[in-house]
mmCIF file of C-alpha atoms in Angstrom:
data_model
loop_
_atom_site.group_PDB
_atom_site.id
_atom_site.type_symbol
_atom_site.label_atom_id
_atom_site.label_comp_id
_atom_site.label_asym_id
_atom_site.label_seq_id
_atom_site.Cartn_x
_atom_site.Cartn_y
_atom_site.Cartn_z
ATOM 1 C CA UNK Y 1 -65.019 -57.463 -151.551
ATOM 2 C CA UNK Y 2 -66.182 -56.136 -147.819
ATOM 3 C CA UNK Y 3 -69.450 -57.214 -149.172
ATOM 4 C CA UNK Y 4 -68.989 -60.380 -149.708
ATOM 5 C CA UNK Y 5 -66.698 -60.926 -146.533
ATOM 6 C CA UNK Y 6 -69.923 -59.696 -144.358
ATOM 7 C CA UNK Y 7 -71.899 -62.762 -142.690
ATOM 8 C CA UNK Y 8 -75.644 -61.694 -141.935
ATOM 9 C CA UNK Y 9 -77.923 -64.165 -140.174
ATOM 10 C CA UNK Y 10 -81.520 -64.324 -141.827
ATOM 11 C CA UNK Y 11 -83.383 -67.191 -139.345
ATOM 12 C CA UNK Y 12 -82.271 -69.546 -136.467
ATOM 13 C CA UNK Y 13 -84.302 -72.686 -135.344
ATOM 14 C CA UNK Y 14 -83.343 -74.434 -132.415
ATOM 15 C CA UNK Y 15 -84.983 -77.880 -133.518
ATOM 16 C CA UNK Y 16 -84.290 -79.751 -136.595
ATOM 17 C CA UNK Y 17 -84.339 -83.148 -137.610
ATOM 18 C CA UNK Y 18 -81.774 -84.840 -140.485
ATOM 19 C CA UNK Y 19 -82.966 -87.737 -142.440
ATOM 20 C CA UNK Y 20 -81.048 -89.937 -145.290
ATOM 21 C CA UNK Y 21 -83.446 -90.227 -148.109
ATOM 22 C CA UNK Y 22 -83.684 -92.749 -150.458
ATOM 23 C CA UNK Y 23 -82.372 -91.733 -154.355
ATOM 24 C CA UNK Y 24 -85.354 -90.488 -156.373
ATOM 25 C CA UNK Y 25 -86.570 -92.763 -159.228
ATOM 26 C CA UNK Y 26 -88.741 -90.362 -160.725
ATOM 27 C CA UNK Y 27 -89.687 -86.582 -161.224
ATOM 28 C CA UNK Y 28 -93.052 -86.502 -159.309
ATOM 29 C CA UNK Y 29 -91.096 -85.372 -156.263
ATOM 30 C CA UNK Y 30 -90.193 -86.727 -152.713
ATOM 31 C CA UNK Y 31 -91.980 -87.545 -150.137
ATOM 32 C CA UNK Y 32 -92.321 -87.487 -147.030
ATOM 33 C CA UNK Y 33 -93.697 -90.406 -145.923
ATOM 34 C CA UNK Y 34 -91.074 -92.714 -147.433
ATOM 35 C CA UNK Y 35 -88.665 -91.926 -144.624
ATOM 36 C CA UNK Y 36 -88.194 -92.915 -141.411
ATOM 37 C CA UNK Y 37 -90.126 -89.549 -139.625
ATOM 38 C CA UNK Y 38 -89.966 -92.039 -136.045
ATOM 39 C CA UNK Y 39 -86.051 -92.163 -136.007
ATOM 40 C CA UNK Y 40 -84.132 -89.009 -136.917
ATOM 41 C CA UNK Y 41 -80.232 -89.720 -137.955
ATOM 42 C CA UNK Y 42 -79.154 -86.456 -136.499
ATOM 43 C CA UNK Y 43 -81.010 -83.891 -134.135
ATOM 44 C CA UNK Y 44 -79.503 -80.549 -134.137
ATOM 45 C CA UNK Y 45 -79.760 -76.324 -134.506
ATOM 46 C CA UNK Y 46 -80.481 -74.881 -138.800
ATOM 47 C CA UNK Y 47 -79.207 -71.582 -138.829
ATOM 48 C CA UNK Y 48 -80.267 -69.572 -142.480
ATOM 49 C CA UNK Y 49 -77.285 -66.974 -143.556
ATOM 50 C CA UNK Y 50 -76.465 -64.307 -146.013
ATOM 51 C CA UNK Y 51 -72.913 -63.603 -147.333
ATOM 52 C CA UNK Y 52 -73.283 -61.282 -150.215
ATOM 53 C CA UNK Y 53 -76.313 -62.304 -153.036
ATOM 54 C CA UNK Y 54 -75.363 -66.622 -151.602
ATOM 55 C CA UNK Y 55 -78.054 -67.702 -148.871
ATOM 56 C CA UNK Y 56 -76.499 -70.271 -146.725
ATOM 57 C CA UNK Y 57 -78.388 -73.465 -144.846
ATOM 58 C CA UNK Y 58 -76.356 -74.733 -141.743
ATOM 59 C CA UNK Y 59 -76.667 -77.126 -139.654
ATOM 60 C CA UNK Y 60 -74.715 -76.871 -136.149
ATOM 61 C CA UNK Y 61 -74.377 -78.932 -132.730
ATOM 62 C CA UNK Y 62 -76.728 -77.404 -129.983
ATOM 63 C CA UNK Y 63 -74.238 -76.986 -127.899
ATOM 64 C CA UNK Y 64 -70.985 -76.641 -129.147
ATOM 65 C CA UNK Y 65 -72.047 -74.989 -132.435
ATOM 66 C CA UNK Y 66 -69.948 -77.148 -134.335
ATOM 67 C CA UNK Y 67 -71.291 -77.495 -138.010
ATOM 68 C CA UNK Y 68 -72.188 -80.607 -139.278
ATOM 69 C CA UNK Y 69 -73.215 -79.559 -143.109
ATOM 70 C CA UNK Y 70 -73.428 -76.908 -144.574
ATOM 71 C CA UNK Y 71 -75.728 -75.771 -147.674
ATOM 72 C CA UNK Y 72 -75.078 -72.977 -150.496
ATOM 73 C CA UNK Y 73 -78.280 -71.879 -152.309
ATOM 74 C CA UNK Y 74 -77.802 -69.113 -155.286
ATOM 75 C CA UNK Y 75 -81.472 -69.750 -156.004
ATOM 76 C CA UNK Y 76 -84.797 -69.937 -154.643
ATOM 77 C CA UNK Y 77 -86.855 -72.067 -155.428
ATOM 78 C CA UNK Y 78 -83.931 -74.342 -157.293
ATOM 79 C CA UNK Y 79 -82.515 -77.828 -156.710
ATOM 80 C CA UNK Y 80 -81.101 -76.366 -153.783
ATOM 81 C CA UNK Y 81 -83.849 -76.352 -151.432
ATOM 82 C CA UNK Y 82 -87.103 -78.586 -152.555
ATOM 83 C CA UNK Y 83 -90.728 -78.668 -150.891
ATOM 84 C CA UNK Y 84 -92.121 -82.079 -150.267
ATOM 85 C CA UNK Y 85 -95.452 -83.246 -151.928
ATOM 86 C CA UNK Y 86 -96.813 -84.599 -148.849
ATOM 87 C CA UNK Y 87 -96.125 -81.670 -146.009
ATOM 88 C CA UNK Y 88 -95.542 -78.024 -145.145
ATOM 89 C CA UNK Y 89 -92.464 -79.363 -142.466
ATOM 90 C CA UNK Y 90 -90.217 -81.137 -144.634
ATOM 91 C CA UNK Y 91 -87.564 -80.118 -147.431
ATOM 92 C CA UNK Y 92 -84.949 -81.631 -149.000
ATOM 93 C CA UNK Y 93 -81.648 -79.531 -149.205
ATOM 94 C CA UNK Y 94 -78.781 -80.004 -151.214
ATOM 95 C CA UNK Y 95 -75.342 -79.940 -148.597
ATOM 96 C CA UNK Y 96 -71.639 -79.541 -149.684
ATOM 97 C CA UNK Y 97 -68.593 -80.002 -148.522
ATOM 98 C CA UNK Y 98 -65.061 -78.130 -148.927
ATOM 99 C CA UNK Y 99 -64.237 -80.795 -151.726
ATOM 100 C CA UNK Y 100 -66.962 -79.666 -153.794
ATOM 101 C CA UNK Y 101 -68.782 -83.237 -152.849
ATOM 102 C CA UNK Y 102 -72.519 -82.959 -152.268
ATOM 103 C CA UNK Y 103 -75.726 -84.982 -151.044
ATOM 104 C CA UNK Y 104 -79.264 -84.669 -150.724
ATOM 105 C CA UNK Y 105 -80.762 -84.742 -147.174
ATOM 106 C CA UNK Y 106 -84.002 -84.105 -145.472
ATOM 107 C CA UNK Y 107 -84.836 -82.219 -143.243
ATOM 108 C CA UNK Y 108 -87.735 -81.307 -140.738
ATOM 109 C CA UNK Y 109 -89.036 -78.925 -138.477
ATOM 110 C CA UNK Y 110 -91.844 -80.159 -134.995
ATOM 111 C CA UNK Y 111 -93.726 -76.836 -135.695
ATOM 112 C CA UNK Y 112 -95.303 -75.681 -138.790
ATOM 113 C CA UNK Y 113 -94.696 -72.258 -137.671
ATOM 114 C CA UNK Y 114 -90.908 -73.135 -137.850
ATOM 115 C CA UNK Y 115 -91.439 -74.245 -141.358
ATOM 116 C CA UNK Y 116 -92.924 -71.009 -142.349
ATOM 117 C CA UNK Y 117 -90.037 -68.492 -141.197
ATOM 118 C CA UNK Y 118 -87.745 -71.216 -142.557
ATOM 119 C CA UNK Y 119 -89.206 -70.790 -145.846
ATOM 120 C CA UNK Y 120 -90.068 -66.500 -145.876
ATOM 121 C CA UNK Y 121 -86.506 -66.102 -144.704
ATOM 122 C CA UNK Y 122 -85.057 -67.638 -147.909
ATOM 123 C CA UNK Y 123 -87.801 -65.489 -150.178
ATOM 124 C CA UNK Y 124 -87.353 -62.387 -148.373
ATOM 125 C CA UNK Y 125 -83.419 -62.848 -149.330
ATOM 126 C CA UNK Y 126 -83.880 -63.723 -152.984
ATOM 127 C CA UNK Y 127 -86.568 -60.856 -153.687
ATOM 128 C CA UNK Y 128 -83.772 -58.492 -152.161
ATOM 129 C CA UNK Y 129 -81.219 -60.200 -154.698
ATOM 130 C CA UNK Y 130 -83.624 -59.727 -157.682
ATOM 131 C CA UNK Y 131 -84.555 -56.204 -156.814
ATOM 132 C CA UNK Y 132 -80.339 -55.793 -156.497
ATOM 133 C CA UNK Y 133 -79.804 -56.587 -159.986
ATOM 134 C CA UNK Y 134 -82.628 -54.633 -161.095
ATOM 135 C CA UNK Y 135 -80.934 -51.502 -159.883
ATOM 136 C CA UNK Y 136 -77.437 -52.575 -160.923
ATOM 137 C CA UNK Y 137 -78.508 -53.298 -164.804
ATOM 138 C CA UNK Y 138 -80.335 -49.677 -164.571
ATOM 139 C CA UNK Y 139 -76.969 -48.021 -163.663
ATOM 140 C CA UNK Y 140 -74.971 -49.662 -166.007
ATOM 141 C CA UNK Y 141 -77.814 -48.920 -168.788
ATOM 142 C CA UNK Y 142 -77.954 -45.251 -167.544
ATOM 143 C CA UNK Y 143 -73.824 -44.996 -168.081
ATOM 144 C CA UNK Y 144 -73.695 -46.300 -171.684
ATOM 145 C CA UNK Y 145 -76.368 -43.533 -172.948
ATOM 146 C CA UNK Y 146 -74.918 -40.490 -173.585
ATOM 147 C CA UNK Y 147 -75.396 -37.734 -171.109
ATOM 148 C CA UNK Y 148 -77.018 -34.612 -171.993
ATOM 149 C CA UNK Y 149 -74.645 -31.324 -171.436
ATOM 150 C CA UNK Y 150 -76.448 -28.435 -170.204
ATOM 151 C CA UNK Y 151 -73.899 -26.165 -169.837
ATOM 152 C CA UNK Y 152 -73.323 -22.904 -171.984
ATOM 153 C CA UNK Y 153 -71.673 -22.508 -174.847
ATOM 154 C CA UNK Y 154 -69.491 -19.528 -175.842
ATOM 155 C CA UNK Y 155 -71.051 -16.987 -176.197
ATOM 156 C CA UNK Y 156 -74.670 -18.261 -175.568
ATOM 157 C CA UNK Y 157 -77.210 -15.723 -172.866
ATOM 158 C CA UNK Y 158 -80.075 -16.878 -171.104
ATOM 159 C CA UNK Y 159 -83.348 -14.288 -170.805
ATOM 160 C CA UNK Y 160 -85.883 -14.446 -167.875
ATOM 161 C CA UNK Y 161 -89.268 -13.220 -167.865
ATOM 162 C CA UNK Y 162 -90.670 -12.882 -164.423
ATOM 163 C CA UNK Y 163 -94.221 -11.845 -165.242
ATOM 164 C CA UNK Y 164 -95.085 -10.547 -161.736
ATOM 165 C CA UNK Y 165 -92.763 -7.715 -161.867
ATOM 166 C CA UNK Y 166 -95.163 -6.073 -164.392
ATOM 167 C CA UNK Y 167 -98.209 -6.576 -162.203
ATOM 168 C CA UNK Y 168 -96.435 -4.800 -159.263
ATOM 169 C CA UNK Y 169 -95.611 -2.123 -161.437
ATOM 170 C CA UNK Y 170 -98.252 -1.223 -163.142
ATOM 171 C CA UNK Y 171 -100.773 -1.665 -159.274
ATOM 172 C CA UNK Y 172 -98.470 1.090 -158.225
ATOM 173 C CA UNK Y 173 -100.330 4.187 -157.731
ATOM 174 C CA UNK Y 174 -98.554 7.661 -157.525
ATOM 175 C CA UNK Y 175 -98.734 9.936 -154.768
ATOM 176 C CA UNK Y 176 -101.263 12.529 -154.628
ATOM 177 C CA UNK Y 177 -99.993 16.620 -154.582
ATOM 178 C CA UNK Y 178 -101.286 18.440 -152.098
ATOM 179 C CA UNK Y 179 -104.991 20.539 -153.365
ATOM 180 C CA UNK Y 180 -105.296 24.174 -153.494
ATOM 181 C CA UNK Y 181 -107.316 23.667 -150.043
ATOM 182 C CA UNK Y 182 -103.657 22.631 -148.615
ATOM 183 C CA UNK Y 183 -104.571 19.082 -147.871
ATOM 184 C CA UNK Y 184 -102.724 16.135 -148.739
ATOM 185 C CA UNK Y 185 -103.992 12.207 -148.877
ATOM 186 C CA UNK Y 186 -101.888 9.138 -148.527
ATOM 187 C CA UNK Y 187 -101.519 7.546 -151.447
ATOM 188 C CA UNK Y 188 -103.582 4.281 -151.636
ATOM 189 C CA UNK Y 189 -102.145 0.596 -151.218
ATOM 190 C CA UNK Y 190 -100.981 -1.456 -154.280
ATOM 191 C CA UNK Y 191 -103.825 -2.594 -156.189
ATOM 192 C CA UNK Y 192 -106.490 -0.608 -154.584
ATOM 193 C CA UNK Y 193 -109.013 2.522 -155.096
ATOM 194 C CA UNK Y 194 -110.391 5.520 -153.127
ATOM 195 C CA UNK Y 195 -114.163 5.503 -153.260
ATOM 196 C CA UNK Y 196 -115.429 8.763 -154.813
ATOM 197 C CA UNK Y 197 -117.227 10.959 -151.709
ATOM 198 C CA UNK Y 198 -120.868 10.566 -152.323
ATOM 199 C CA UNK Y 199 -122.898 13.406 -154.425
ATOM 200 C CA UNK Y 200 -125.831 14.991 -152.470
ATOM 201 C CA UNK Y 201 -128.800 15.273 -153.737
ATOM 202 C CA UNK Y 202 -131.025 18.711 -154.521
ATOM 203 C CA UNK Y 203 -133.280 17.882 -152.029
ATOM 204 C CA UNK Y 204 -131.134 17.428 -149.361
ATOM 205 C CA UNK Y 205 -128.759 20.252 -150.438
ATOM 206 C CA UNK Y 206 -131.642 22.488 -150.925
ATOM 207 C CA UNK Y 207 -132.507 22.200 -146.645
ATOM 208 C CA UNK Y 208 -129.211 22.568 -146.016
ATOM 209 C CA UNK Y 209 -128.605 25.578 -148.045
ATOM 210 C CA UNK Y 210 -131.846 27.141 -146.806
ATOM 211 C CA UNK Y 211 -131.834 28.648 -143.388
ATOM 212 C CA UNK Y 212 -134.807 29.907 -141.938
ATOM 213 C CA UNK Y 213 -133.735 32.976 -139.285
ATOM 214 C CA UNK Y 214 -135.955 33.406 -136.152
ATOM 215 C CA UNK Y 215 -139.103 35.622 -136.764
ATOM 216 C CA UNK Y 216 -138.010 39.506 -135.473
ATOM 217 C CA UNK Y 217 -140.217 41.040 -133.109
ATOM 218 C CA UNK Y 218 -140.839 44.580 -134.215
ATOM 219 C CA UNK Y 219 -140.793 47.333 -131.653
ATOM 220 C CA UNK Y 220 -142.049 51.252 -132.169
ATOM 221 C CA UNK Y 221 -137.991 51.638 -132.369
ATOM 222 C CA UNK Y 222 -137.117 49.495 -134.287
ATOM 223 C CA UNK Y 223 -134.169 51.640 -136.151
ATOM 224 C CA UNK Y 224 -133.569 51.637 -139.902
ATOM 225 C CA UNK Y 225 -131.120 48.865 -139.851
ATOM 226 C CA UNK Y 226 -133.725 46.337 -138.299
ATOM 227 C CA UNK Y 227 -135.994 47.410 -141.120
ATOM 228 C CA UNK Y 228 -133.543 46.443 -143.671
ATOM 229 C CA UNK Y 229 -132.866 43.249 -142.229
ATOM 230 C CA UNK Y 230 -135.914 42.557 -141.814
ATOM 231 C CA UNK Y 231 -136.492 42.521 -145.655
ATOM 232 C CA UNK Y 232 -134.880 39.853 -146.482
ATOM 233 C CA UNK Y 233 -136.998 37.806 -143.946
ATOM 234 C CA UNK Y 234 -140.197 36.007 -145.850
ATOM 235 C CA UNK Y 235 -143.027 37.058 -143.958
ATOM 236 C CA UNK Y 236 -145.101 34.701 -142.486
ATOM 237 C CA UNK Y 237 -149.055 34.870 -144.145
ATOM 238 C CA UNK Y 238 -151.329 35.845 -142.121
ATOM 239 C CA UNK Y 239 -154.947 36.978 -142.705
ATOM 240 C CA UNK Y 240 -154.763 40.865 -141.452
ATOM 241 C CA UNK Y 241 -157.994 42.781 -141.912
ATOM 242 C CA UNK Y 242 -157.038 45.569 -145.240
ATOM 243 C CA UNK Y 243 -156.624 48.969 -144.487
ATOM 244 C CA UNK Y 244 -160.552 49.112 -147.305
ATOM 245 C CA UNK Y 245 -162.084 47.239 -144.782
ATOM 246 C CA UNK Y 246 -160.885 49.456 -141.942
ATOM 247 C CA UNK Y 247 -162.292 52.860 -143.836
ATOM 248 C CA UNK Y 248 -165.313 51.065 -144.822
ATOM 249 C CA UNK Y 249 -166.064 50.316 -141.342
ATOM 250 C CA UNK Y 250 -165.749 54.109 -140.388
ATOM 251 C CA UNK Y 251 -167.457 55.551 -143.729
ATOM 252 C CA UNK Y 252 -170.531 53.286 -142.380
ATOM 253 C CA UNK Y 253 -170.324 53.857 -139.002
ATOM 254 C CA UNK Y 254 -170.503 58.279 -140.143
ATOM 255 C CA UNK Y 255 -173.078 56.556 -142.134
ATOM 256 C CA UNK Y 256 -175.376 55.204 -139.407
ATOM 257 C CA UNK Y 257 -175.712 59.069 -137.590
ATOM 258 C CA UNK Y 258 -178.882 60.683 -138.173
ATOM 259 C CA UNK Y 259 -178.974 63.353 -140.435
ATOM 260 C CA UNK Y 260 -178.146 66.623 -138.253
ATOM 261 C CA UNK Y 261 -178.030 70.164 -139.174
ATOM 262 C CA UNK Y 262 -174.756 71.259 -140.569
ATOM 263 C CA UNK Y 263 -171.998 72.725 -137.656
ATOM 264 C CA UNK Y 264 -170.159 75.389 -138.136
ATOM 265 C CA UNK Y 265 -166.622 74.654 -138.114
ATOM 266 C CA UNK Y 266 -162.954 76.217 -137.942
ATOM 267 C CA UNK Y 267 -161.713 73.558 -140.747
ATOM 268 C CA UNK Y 268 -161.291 74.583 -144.310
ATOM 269 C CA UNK Y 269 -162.396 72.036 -146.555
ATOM 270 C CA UNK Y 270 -160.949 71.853 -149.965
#
């Protein structure tokens, strides 16, 4: 009921022109050109309303706004409101009065660009209308089918399986005890792994094991411990001249003396 009590206003025009139009004798149409276009019967304001899904033509006095007719359309295009064959500025409209009398009427608008809103106003309305009862026969359809009940019955459980719990469980890594060294690690982060420390190999192990001490000098001395030490030390090679060589050097040196005669000597020989 509000609805239909609320008045909107869909297109004013300033500048209209009535004409009385001669009775159609058959169905191609009117036209425009069989009135008098020169000499207007009534010059005056068209204002286009909306009270609920009725579109309403009126036309009112310039200056007083007093309505001289007034025309109900329910449908667009209808016998209501007719194009002309013959222009874009001209219509013929269908007015009543409180009685329930009506009459058909033309009217016209100086500019074409009048013409136009004249004519989108009344579509715009009628597309809103359609789309109206579009919605409305949904509803009603969506009422009479029977509505699904989702709500449990006695007795009845629901189970949920979150899968991700299981993933963050099982990436979950315990923390480490402390080694018999005494040192304790943090334990990783979900989902992640220590890298193993990397193995050396023989060769490089082997020069690190191996220590090489500074060579000893030996001195006349040199007590027994330096001698022991000094056994464990490689010695370095070296080409010494052999203790042979030495005694073969003297044996031909005693050699080398001429023969003498024989000296008598203190020594014992064995």
């Amino acid at each position: 009921a509000a609805e239909l009590e609320y008045e909107s206003v869909l297109c004013v025009k300033p500048d209209v022109n009535v004409y009385r139009i001669p009775p159609r004798t058959s169905n191609r149409g009117y036209r425009a050109s069989d009135w008098k276009l020169d000499h207007p019967d009534w010059t005056g304001r068209l204002r286009v309303t909306s009270k609920g899904k009725t579109a309403y033509i009126k036309l009112e006095d310039k200056v007083s706004g007093e309505l001289f007719a007034q025309a109900p359309i329910d449908q667009y295009p209808g016998i209501a409101v007719e194009t002309v064959t013959d222009s874009s500025r001209y219509f013929v409209i269908r007015i009543q009065n409180g009685t329930g009398r009506s009459a058909f009427i033309g009217i016209g608008f100086v500019d074409r660009g009048d013409a136009f809103d004249f004519n989108v106003s009344l579509q715009d309305h009628f597309k809103w209308v359609k789309q109206e009862t579009e919605i409305s026969k949904e509803s009603q359809e969506a009422d009479t089918r029977p509505k699904l009940d989702l709500g449990f019955k006695e007795g009845q459980t629901i189970k949920l399986n979150i899968g991700n719990m299981a993933t963050k469980k099982a990436g979950a890594a315990k923390p480490r005890t402390p080694g018999s060294g005494g040192l304790s690690l943090l334990p990783p982060p979900p989902g992640g792994k220590i890298a193993a420390p990397p193995v050396p190999s023989p060769s490089s192990s082997a020069v690190v094991n191996h220590v090489t001490p500074p060579p000893v000098q030996k001195s006349s001395n040199a007590s027994s411990a330096d001698i022991l030490l000094d056994l464990g030390t490689p010695v370095p090679a070296s080409k010494a001249p052999a203790t042979a060589d030495l005694w073969g050097d003297f044996s031909t040196a005693s050699s080398a003396v001429p023969n003498q005669a024989p000296q008598q000597s203190n020594w014992v020989q064995f």
